[in-house]
PDB file of C-alpha atoms in Angstrom:
ATOM      1  CA  UNK A   1      28.959 -16.731  -9.259  1.00  0.00           C
ATOM      2  CA  UNK A   2      29.620 -14.454  -6.956  1.00  0.00           C
ATOM      3  CA  UNK A   3      26.500 -13.754  -3.632  1.00  0.00           C
ATOM      4  CA  UNK A   4      25.964 -10.681  -2.846  1.00  0.00           C
ATOM      5  CA  UNK A   5      29.818  -9.214  -2.516  1.00  0.00           C
ATOM      6  CA  UNK A   6      30.656  -5.499  -0.920  1.00  0.00           C
ATOM      7  CA  UNK A   7      33.769  -4.715  -1.716  1.00  0.00           C
ATOM      8  CA  UNK A   8      36.087  -1.801  -1.418  1.00  0.00           C
ATOM      9  CA  UNK A   9      39.690  -2.560  -2.290  1.00  0.00           C
ATOM     10  CA  UNK A  10      42.004   0.694  -0.795  1.00  0.00           C
ATOM     11  CA  UNK A  11      45.071   2.362  -2.631  1.00  0.00           C
ATOM     12  CA  UNK A  12      48.541   1.232  -0.532  1.00  0.00           C
ATOM     13  CA  UNK A  13      47.012  -1.738  -0.049  1.00  0.00           C
ATOM     14  CA  UNK A  14      48.185  -5.656  -0.977  1.00  0.00           C
ATOM     15  CA  UNK A  15      44.881  -7.468  -0.546  1.00  0.00           C
ATOM     16  CA  UNK A  16      44.876 -11.242  -1.602  1.00  0.00           C
ATOM     17  CA  UNK A  17      41.854 -13.622  -2.065  1.00  0.00           C
ATOM     18  CA  UNK A  18      41.974 -17.277  -0.988  1.00  0.00           C
ATOM     19  CA  UNK A  19      39.933 -20.041  -2.044  1.00  0.00           C
ATOM     20  CA  UNK A  20      39.148 -23.175  -4.406  1.00  0.00           C
ATOM     21  CA  UNK A  21      38.141 -23.556  -7.458  1.00  0.00           C
ATOM     22  CA  UNK A  22      35.192 -22.121  -8.380  1.00  0.00           C
ATOM     23  CA  UNK A  23      35.044 -20.376  -5.659  1.00  0.00           C
ATOM     24  CA  UNK A  24      34.121 -16.611  -7.322  1.00  0.00           C
ATOM     25  CA  UNK A  25      38.121 -15.147  -6.677  1.00  0.00           C
ATOM     26  CA  UNK A  26      38.769 -14.475 -11.069  1.00  0.00           C
ATOM     27  CA  UNK A  27      35.171 -13.324 -10.736  1.00  0.00           C
ATOM     28  CA  UNK A  28      35.183 -11.545  -9.081  1.00  0.00           C
ATOM     29  CA  UNK A  29      38.315  -9.927 -10.564  1.00  0.00           C
ATOM     30  CA  UNK A  30      36.734  -9.721 -13.697  1.00  0.00           C
ATOM     31  CA  UNK A  31      33.233  -8.074 -12.686  1.00  0.00           C
ATOM     32  CA  UNK A  32      35.602  -5.602 -11.563  1.00  0.00           C
ATOM     33  CA  UNK A  33      36.525  -4.093 -14.537  1.00  0.00           C
ATOM     34  CA  UNK A  34      33.842  -5.516 -16.764  1.00  0.00           C
ATOM     35  CA  UNK A  35      34.938  -8.342 -18.601  1.00  0.00           C
ATOM     36  CA  UNK A  36      32.083  -9.824 -16.641  1.00  0.00           C
ATOM     37  CA  UNK A  37      28.753  -7.930 -16.260  1.00  0.00           C
ATOM     38  CA  UNK A  38      27.048  -8.878 -12.658  1.00  0.00           C
ATOM     39  CA  UNK A  39      23.671  -9.668 -12.684  1.00  0.00           C
ATOM     40  CA  UNK A  40      22.374  -6.291  -9.819  1.00  0.00           C
ATOM     41  CA  UNK A  41      24.296  -3.915  -8.357  1.00  0.00           C
ATOM     42  CA  UNK A  42      26.892  -1.777  -8.927  1.00  0.00           C
ATOM     43  CA  UNK A  43      31.216  -1.735  -9.779  1.00  0.00           C
ATOM     44  CA  UNK A  44      32.800   1.426  -9.588  1.00  0.00           C
ATOM     45  CA  UNK A  45      35.915   1.606 -10.160  1.00  0.00           C
ATOM     46  CA  UNK A  46      37.916   4.977  -8.741  1.00  0.00           C
ATOM     47  CA  UNK A  47      35.160   6.335  -8.629  1.00  0.00           C
ATOM     48  CA  UNK A  48      32.879   6.225 -12.726  1.00  0.00           C
ATOM     49  CA  UNK A  49      30.364   4.067 -11.923  1.00  0.00           C
ATOM     50  CA  UNK A  50      31.246   0.202 -14.880  1.00  0.00           C
ATOM     51  CA  UNK A  51      27.461  -0.940 -15.070  1.00  0.00           C
ATOM     52  CA  UNK A  52      25.252   1.321 -17.632  1.00  0.00           C
ATOM     53  CA  UNK A  53      28.858   2.053 -18.975  1.00  0.00           C
ATOM     54  CA  UNK A  54      29.532   1.730 -22.716  1.00  0.00           C
ATOM     55  CA  UNK A  55      32.650   2.633 -25.342  1.00  0.00           C
ATOM     56  CA  UNK A  56      34.580   5.428 -24.201  1.00  0.00           C
ATOM     57  CA  UNK A  57      33.382   5.913 -21.470  1.00  0.00           C
ATOM     58  CA  UNK A  58      33.793   2.589 -20.170  1.00  0.00           C
ATOM     59  CA  UNK A  59      37.629   1.904 -21.800  1.00  0.00           C
ATOM     60  CA  UNK A  60      37.792   5.522 -20.481  1.00  0.00           C
ATOM     61  CA  UNK A  61      37.406   3.631 -16.827  1.00  0.00           C
ATOM     62  CA  UNK A  62      39.319   0.711 -17.304  1.00  0.00           C
ATOM     63  CA  UNK A  63      42.664   2.657 -18.229  1.00  0.00           C
ATOM     64  CA  UNK A  64      42.369   2.590 -14.664  1.00  0.00           C
ATOM     65  CA  UNK A  65      42.511  -0.396 -13.656  1.00  0.00           C
ATOM     66  CA  UNK A  66      45.525  -2.741 -15.146  1.00  0.00           C
ATOM     67  CA  UNK A  67      44.890  -6.723 -15.280  1.00  0.00           C
ATOM     68  CA  UNK A  68      48.343  -9.302 -14.639  1.00  0.00           C
ATOM     69  CA  UNK A  69      46.867 -13.359 -15.527  1.00  0.00           C
ATOM     70  CA  UNK A  70      49.095 -16.056 -14.831  1.00  0.00           C
ATOM     71  CA  UNK A  71      49.646 -16.702 -18.231  1.00  0.00           C
ATOM     72  CA  UNK A  72      51.775 -13.275 -18.713  1.00  0.00           C
ATOM     73  CA  UNK A  73      50.057 -11.301 -22.470  1.00  0.00           C
ATOM     74  CA  UNK A  74      53.212  -9.729 -23.853  1.00  0.00           C
ATOM     75  CA  UNK A  75      53.486  -9.539 -28.192  1.00  0.00           C
ATOM     76  CA  UNK A  76      56.108 -12.166 -27.207  1.00  0.00           C
ATOM     77  CA  UNK A  77      57.841 -10.621 -30.438  1.00  0.00           C
ATOM     78  CA  UNK A  78      59.014  -6.924 -29.485  1.00  0.00           C
ATOM     79  CA  UNK A  79      60.969  -6.189 -26.953  1.00  0.00           C
ATOM     80  CA  UNK A  80      60.614  -5.533 -23.057  1.00  0.00           C
ATOM     81  CA  UNK A  81      60.211  -2.445 -23.242  1.00  0.00           C
ATOM     82  CA  UNK A  82      57.687  -2.273 -26.579  1.00  0.00           C
ATOM     83  CA  UNK A  83      55.493  -4.499 -24.202  1.00  0.00           C
ATOM     84  CA  UNK A  84      56.026  -1.587 -21.282  1.00  0.00           C
ATOM     85  CA  UNK A  85      54.808   1.433 -23.389  1.00  0.00           C
ATOM     86  CA  UNK A  86      51.793  -0.904 -24.666  1.00  0.00           C
ATOM     87  CA  UNK A  87      49.992  -0.315 -21.682  1.00  0.00           C
ATOM     88  CA  UNK A  88      49.634   3.512 -22.069  1.00  0.00           C
ATOM     89  CA  UNK A  89      48.275   2.938 -25.914  1.00  0.00           C
ATOM     90  CA  UNK A  90      44.647   3.810 -25.037  1.00  0.00           C
ATOM     91  CA  UNK A  91      46.952   7.309 -24.297  1.00  0.00           C
ATOM     92  CA  UNK A  92      47.295   7.410 -28.256  1.00  0.00           C
ATOM     93  CA  UNK A  93      45.479   8.405 -31.573  1.00  0.00           C
ATOM     94  CA  UNK A  94      45.168   5.962 -33.799  1.00  0.00           C
ATOM     95  CA  UNK A  95      47.920   7.097 -35.327  1.00  0.00           C
ATOM     96  CA  UNK A  96      50.482   7.197 -33.455  1.00  0.00           C
ATOM     97  CA  UNK A  97      49.570   3.946 -31.501  1.00  0.00           C
ATOM     98  CA  UNK A  98      49.764   1.775 -34.922  1.00  0.00           C
ATOM     99  CA  UNK A  99      53.654   1.144 -34.497  1.00  0.00           C
ATOM    100  CA  UNK A 100      56.181   1.777 -31.954  1.00  0.00           C
ATOM    101  CA  UNK A 101      58.487   4.336 -33.526  1.00  0.00           C
ATOM    102  CA  UNK A 102      55.199   6.675 -33.594  1.00  0.00           C
ATOM    103  CA  UNK A 103      54.969   6.716 -30.111  1.00  0.00           C
ATOM    104  CA  UNK A 104      55.758   9.614 -28.161  1.00  0.00           C
ATOM    105  CA  UNK A 105      58.840  10.332 -26.854  1.00  0.00           C
ATOM    106  CA  UNK A 106      57.806  11.160 -24.186  1.00  0.00           C
ATOM    107  CA  UNK A 107      56.753   7.651 -23.863  1.00  0.00           C
ATOM    108  CA  UNK A 108      59.511   5.314 -24.611  1.00  0.00           C
ATOM    109  CA  UNK A 109      60.742   7.653 -21.436  1.00  0.00           C
ATOM    110  CA  UNK A 110      57.973   6.764 -19.062  1.00  0.00           C
ATOM    111  CA  UNK A 111      58.592   2.711 -20.454  1.00  0.00           C
ATOM    112  CA  UNK A 112      62.104   2.299 -19.368  1.00  0.00           C
ATOM    113  CA  UNK A 113      61.297   4.689 -15.613  1.00  0.00           C
ATOM    114  CA  UNK A 114      58.661   1.960 -15.177  1.00  0.00           C
ATOM    115  CA  UNK A 115      61.014  -0.737 -16.368  1.00  0.00           C
ATOM    116  CA  UNK A 116      63.814   0.554 -14.261  1.00  0.00           C
ATOM    117  CA  UNK A 117      61.004   0.455 -10.707  1.00  0.00           C
ATOM    118  CA  UNK A 118      61.006  -2.811 -11.494  1.00  0.00           C
ATOM    119  CA  UNK A 119      64.529  -4.081 -11.643  1.00  0.00           C
ATOM    120  CA  UNK A 120      64.258  -4.708 -15.443  1.00  0.00           C
ATOM    121  CA  UNK A 121      66.173  -2.010 -17.114  1.00  0.00           C
ATOM    122  CA  UNK A 122      69.148  -4.210 -18.067  1.00  0.00           C
ATOM    123  CA  UNK A 123      66.872  -6.238 -20.136  1.00  0.00           C
ATOM    124  CA  UNK A 124      64.966  -4.219 -21.587  1.00  0.00           C
ATOM    125  CA  UNK A 125      65.394  -4.427 -25.609  1.00  0.00           C
ATOM    126  CA  UNK A 126      65.179  -8.282 -24.610  1.00  0.00           C
ATOM    127  CA  UNK A 127      62.643  -9.724 -26.896  1.00  0.00           C
ATOM    128  CA  UNK A 128      59.224 -10.850 -24.338  1.00  0.00           C
ATOM    129  CA  UNK A 129      60.637 -14.139 -25.305  1.00  0.00           C
ATOM    130  CA  UNK A 130      63.582 -15.075 -24.757  1.00  0.00           C
ATOM    131  CA  UNK A 131      62.654 -13.836 -20.710  1.00  0.00           C
ATOM    132  CA  UNK A 132      61.924 -16.180 -17.522  1.00  0.00           C
ATOM    133  CA  UNK A 133      59.221 -16.079 -16.306  1.00  0.00           C
ATOM    134  CA  UNK A 134      59.834 -14.774 -13.025  1.00  0.00           C
ATOM    135  CA  UNK A 135      60.988 -11.448 -15.691  1.00  0.00           C
ATOM    136  CA  UNK A 136      58.114 -12.034 -17.492  1.00  0.00           C
ATOM    137  CA  UNK A 137      55.844 -11.292 -14.482  1.00  0.00           C
ATOM    138  CA  UNK A 138      57.464  -7.989 -13.542  1.00  0.00           C
ATOM    139  CA  UNK A 139      57.439  -6.425 -17.164  1.00  0.00           C
ATOM    140  CA  UNK A 140      53.339  -6.748 -16.831  1.00  0.00           C
ATOM    141  CA  UNK A 141      53.642  -5.200 -13.851  1.00  0.00           C
ATOM    142  CA  UNK A 142      55.872  -2.674 -15.114  1.00  0.00           C
ATOM    143  CA  UNK A 143      53.297  -2.123 -18.583  1.00  0.00           C
ATOM    144  CA  UNK A 144      50.752  -1.230 -15.118  1.00  0.00           C
ATOM    145  CA  UNK A 145      53.080   1.154 -13.818  1.00  0.00           C
ATOM    146  CA  UNK A 146      52.764   3.139 -17.753  1.00  0.00           C
ATOM    147  CA  UNK A 147      49.603   2.284 -17.904  1.00  0.00           C
ATOM    148  CA  UNK A 148      49.644   5.382 -14.435  1.00  0.00           C
ATOM    149  CA  UNK A 149      47.220   2.452 -13.585  1.00  0.00           C
ATOM    150  CA  UNK A 150      44.829   2.730 -10.039  1.00  0.00           C
ATOM    151  CA  UNK A 151      43.934  -0.545  -9.645  1.00  0.00           C
ATOM    152  CA  UNK A 152      46.142  -3.584 -10.139  1.00  0.00           C
ATOM    153  CA  UNK A 153      44.432  -6.692 -10.538  1.00  0.00           C
ATOM    154  CA  UNK A 154      45.881 -10.082 -10.567  1.00  0.00           C
ATOM    155  CA  UNK A 155      44.130 -13.715 -11.416  1.00  0.00           C
ATOM    156  CA  UNK A 156      47.714 -16.271 -10.013  1.00  0.00           C
ATOM    157  CA  UNK A 157      50.187 -14.160 -11.078  1.00  0.00           C
ATOM    158  CA  UNK A 158      52.421 -16.028  -9.572  1.00  0.00           C
ATOM    159  CA  UNK A 159      51.723 -20.068 -10.168  1.00  0.00           C
ATOM    160  CA  UNK A 160      53.465 -21.158 -12.650  1.00  0.00           C
ATOM    161  CA  UNK A 161      56.828 -19.816 -10.874  1.00  0.00           C
ATOM    162  CA  UNK A 162      59.196 -20.508  -9.361  1.00  0.00           C
ATOM    163  CA  UNK A 163      59.244 -19.884  -4.982  1.00  0.00           C
ATOM    164  CA  UNK A 164      61.877 -17.267  -4.974  1.00  0.00           C
ATOM    165  CA  UNK A 165      60.446 -15.935  -8.125  1.00  0.00           C
ATOM    166  CA  UNK A 166      56.818 -15.867  -7.323  1.00  0.00           C
ATOM    167  CA  UNK A 167      58.562 -13.886  -3.907  1.00  0.00           C
ATOM    168  CA  UNK A 168      60.199 -11.244  -6.095  1.00  0.00           C
ATOM    169  CA  UNK A 169      56.707 -10.684  -7.677  1.00  0.00           C
ATOM    170  CA  UNK A 170      54.537 -10.461  -4.448  1.00  0.00           C
ATOM    171  CA  UNK A 171      56.953  -8.120  -2.834  1.00  0.00           C
ATOM    172  CA  UNK A 172      57.495  -5.933  -5.936  1.00  0.00           C
ATOM    173  CA  UNK A 173      53.334  -5.832  -5.734  1.00  0.00           C
ATOM    174  CA  UNK A 174      53.268  -5.419  -2.130  1.00  0.00           C
ATOM    175  CA  UNK A 175      55.962  -1.852  -2.898  1.00  0.00           C
ATOM    176  CA  UNK A 176      54.216  -0.769  -6.104  1.00  0.00           C
ATOM    177  CA  UNK A 177      50.955  -0.735  -2.820  1.00  0.00           C
ATOM    178  CA  UNK A 178      52.624   0.949  -1.097  1.00  0.00           C
ATOM    179  CA  UNK A 179      55.117   3.511  -2.538  1.00  0.00           C
ATOM    180  CA  UNK A 180      53.348   4.510  -5.950  1.00  0.00           C
ATOM    181  CA  UNK A 181      49.439   4.479  -3.268  1.00  0.00           C
ATOM    182  CA  UNK A 182      47.977   2.031  -6.402  1.00  0.00           C
ATOM    183  CA  UNK A 183      46.114  -0.904  -4.753  1.00  0.00           C
ATOM    184  CA  UNK A 184      46.659  -4.351  -5.820  1.00  0.00           C
ATOM    185  CA  UNK A 185      43.459  -7.039  -5.874  1.00  0.00           C
ATOM    186  CA  UNK A 186      45.985 -10.399  -5.892  1.00  0.00           C
ATOM    187  CA  UNK A 187      44.191 -13.925  -6.156  1.00  0.00           C
ATOM    188  CA  UNK A 188      46.016 -17.062  -4.762  1.00  0.00           C
ATOM    189  CA  UNK A 189      45.873 -20.204  -4.495  1.00  0.00           C
ATOM    190  CA  UNK A 190      48.954 -20.150  -1.604  1.00  0.00           C
ATOM    191  CA  UNK A 191      48.346 -19.117   2.065  1.00  0.00           C
ATOM    192  CA  UNK A 192      51.753 -19.162   2.776  1.00  0.00           C
ATOM    193  CA  UNK A 193      52.275 -16.191   0.661  1.00  0.00           C
ATOM    194  CA  UNK A 194      49.190 -14.370   1.469  1.00  0.00           C
ATOM    195  CA  UNK A 195      49.902 -14.803   4.752  1.00  0.00           C
ATOM    196  CA  UNK A 196      53.367 -13.536   4.683  1.00  0.00           C
ATOM    197  CA  UNK A 197      53.143 -10.445   2.060  1.00  0.00           C
ATOM    198  CA  UNK A 198      49.520  -9.535   1.986  1.00  0.00           C
ATOM    199  CA  UNK A 199      47.857  -6.367   4.253  1.00  0.00           C
ATOM    200  CA  UNK A 200      44.321  -7.797   4.166  1.00  0.00           C
ATOM    201  CA  UNK A 201      42.994 -11.733   2.891  1.00  0.00           C
ATOM    202  CA  UNK A 202      39.834 -12.653   1.574  1.00  0.00           C
ATOM    203  CA  UNK A 203      38.053 -15.646   2.046  1.00  0.00           C
ATOM    204  CA  UNK A 204      35.339 -16.397  -0.514  1.00  0.00           C
ATOM    205  CA  UNK A 205      33.774 -20.327  -0.377  1.00  0.00           C
ATOM    206  CA  UNK A 206      30.390 -20.630  -2.814  1.00  0.00           C
ATOM    207  CA  UNK A 207      30.680 -17.294  -4.743  1.00  0.00           C
ATOM    208  CA  UNK A 208      30.722 -15.888  -1.264  1.00  0.00           C
ATOM    209  CA  UNK A 209      33.324 -13.882   0.790  1.00  0.00           C
ATOM    210  CA  UNK A 210      33.453 -15.133   4.386  1.00  0.00           C
ATOM    211  CA  UNK A 211      35.887 -13.253   5.645  1.00  0.00           C
ATOM    212  CA  UNK A 212      38.154 -10.037   5.624  1.00  0.00           C
ATOM    213  CA  UNK A 213      41.100  -9.866   7.917  1.00  0.00           C
ATOM    214  CA  UNK A 214      44.654  -8.951   8.351  1.00  0.00           C
ATOM    215  CA  UNK A 215      46.712 -11.888   8.265  1.00  0.00           C
ATOM    216  CA  UNK A 216      47.718 -11.444  12.242  1.00  0.00           C
ATOM    217  CA  UNK A 217      44.038 -11.463  12.898  1.00  0.00           C
ATOM    218  CA  UNK A 218      43.559 -14.924  10.867  1.00  0.00           C
ATOM    219  CA  UNK A 219      44.859 -18.309  11.607  1.00  0.00           C
ATOM    220  CA  UNK A 220      45.556 -21.342   9.876  1.00  0.00           C
ATOM    221  CA  UNK A 221      42.488 -23.536  10.431  1.00  0.00           C
ATOM    222  CA  UNK A 222      40.096 -20.957   9.150  1.00  0.00           C
ATOM    223  CA  UNK A 223      42.257 -20.680   5.770  1.00  0.00           C
ATOM    224  CA  UNK A 224      42.286 -24.351   5.492  1.00  0.00           C
ATOM    225  CA  UNK A 225      38.653 -24.251   5.989  1.00  0.00           C
ATOM    226  CA  UNK A 226      37.771 -22.474   2.559  1.00  0.00           C
ATOM    227  CA  UNK A 227      39.219 -25.743   1.372  1.00  0.00           C
ATOM    228  CA  UNK A 228      37.400 -28.511   2.996  1.00  0.00           C
ATOM    229  CA  UNK A 229      35.991 -30.490  -0.175  1.00  0.00           C
ATOM    230  CA  UNK A 230      38.482 -29.147  -2.801  1.00  0.00           C
ATOM    231  CA  UNK A 231      40.978 -31.154  -4.991  1.00  0.00           C
ATOM    232  CA  UNK A 232      43.104 -28.287  -4.685  1.00  0.00           C
TER     233      UNK A 232
END
């Protein structure tokens, strides 16, 4: 449950959301693309009002955002580059989206370029189920680039990764936000990573944003207070 959340996320920034389990972090991300309907208020995604949008209007608006989850949603039996290309299926007529063999050449080139951008050109034709956890998350980020998303929403994308892979993914998200001009809103459970890699940190307690600040202006005690009374 969220209460009175008023939030703008800007291109070129990596914004991290911190809070205890059940504080509303994931709900915030899902409301941002209307996977959950808010009870009141407005949700504007890249200039398009989502509340009240239906059908094609809603689908077109959602294409401007890409979701990256803790459990990476890849087609396991398909190659990395095919999974990246799937990010752009919304651009294709139905008959061309049914098989990767029918994809336009431009889409294949874009998918390969997106993989190269995340440092995975050498695994393009490896099956998704042979990739490491860190590689799979980078494929998911490449898919967002291929989709030409303007906003990346990542829900605990490094929770199941080892420390080195987690840092690589956060470095990549930050680079893409700043270099490609995307907005990135990332839920984390690791305050130390937020302090190292975020441009901006939001703290949520029981559905309310209690601070919105740069890492340099926060101290560890204020962040630790988010988790008081929580088991996390």
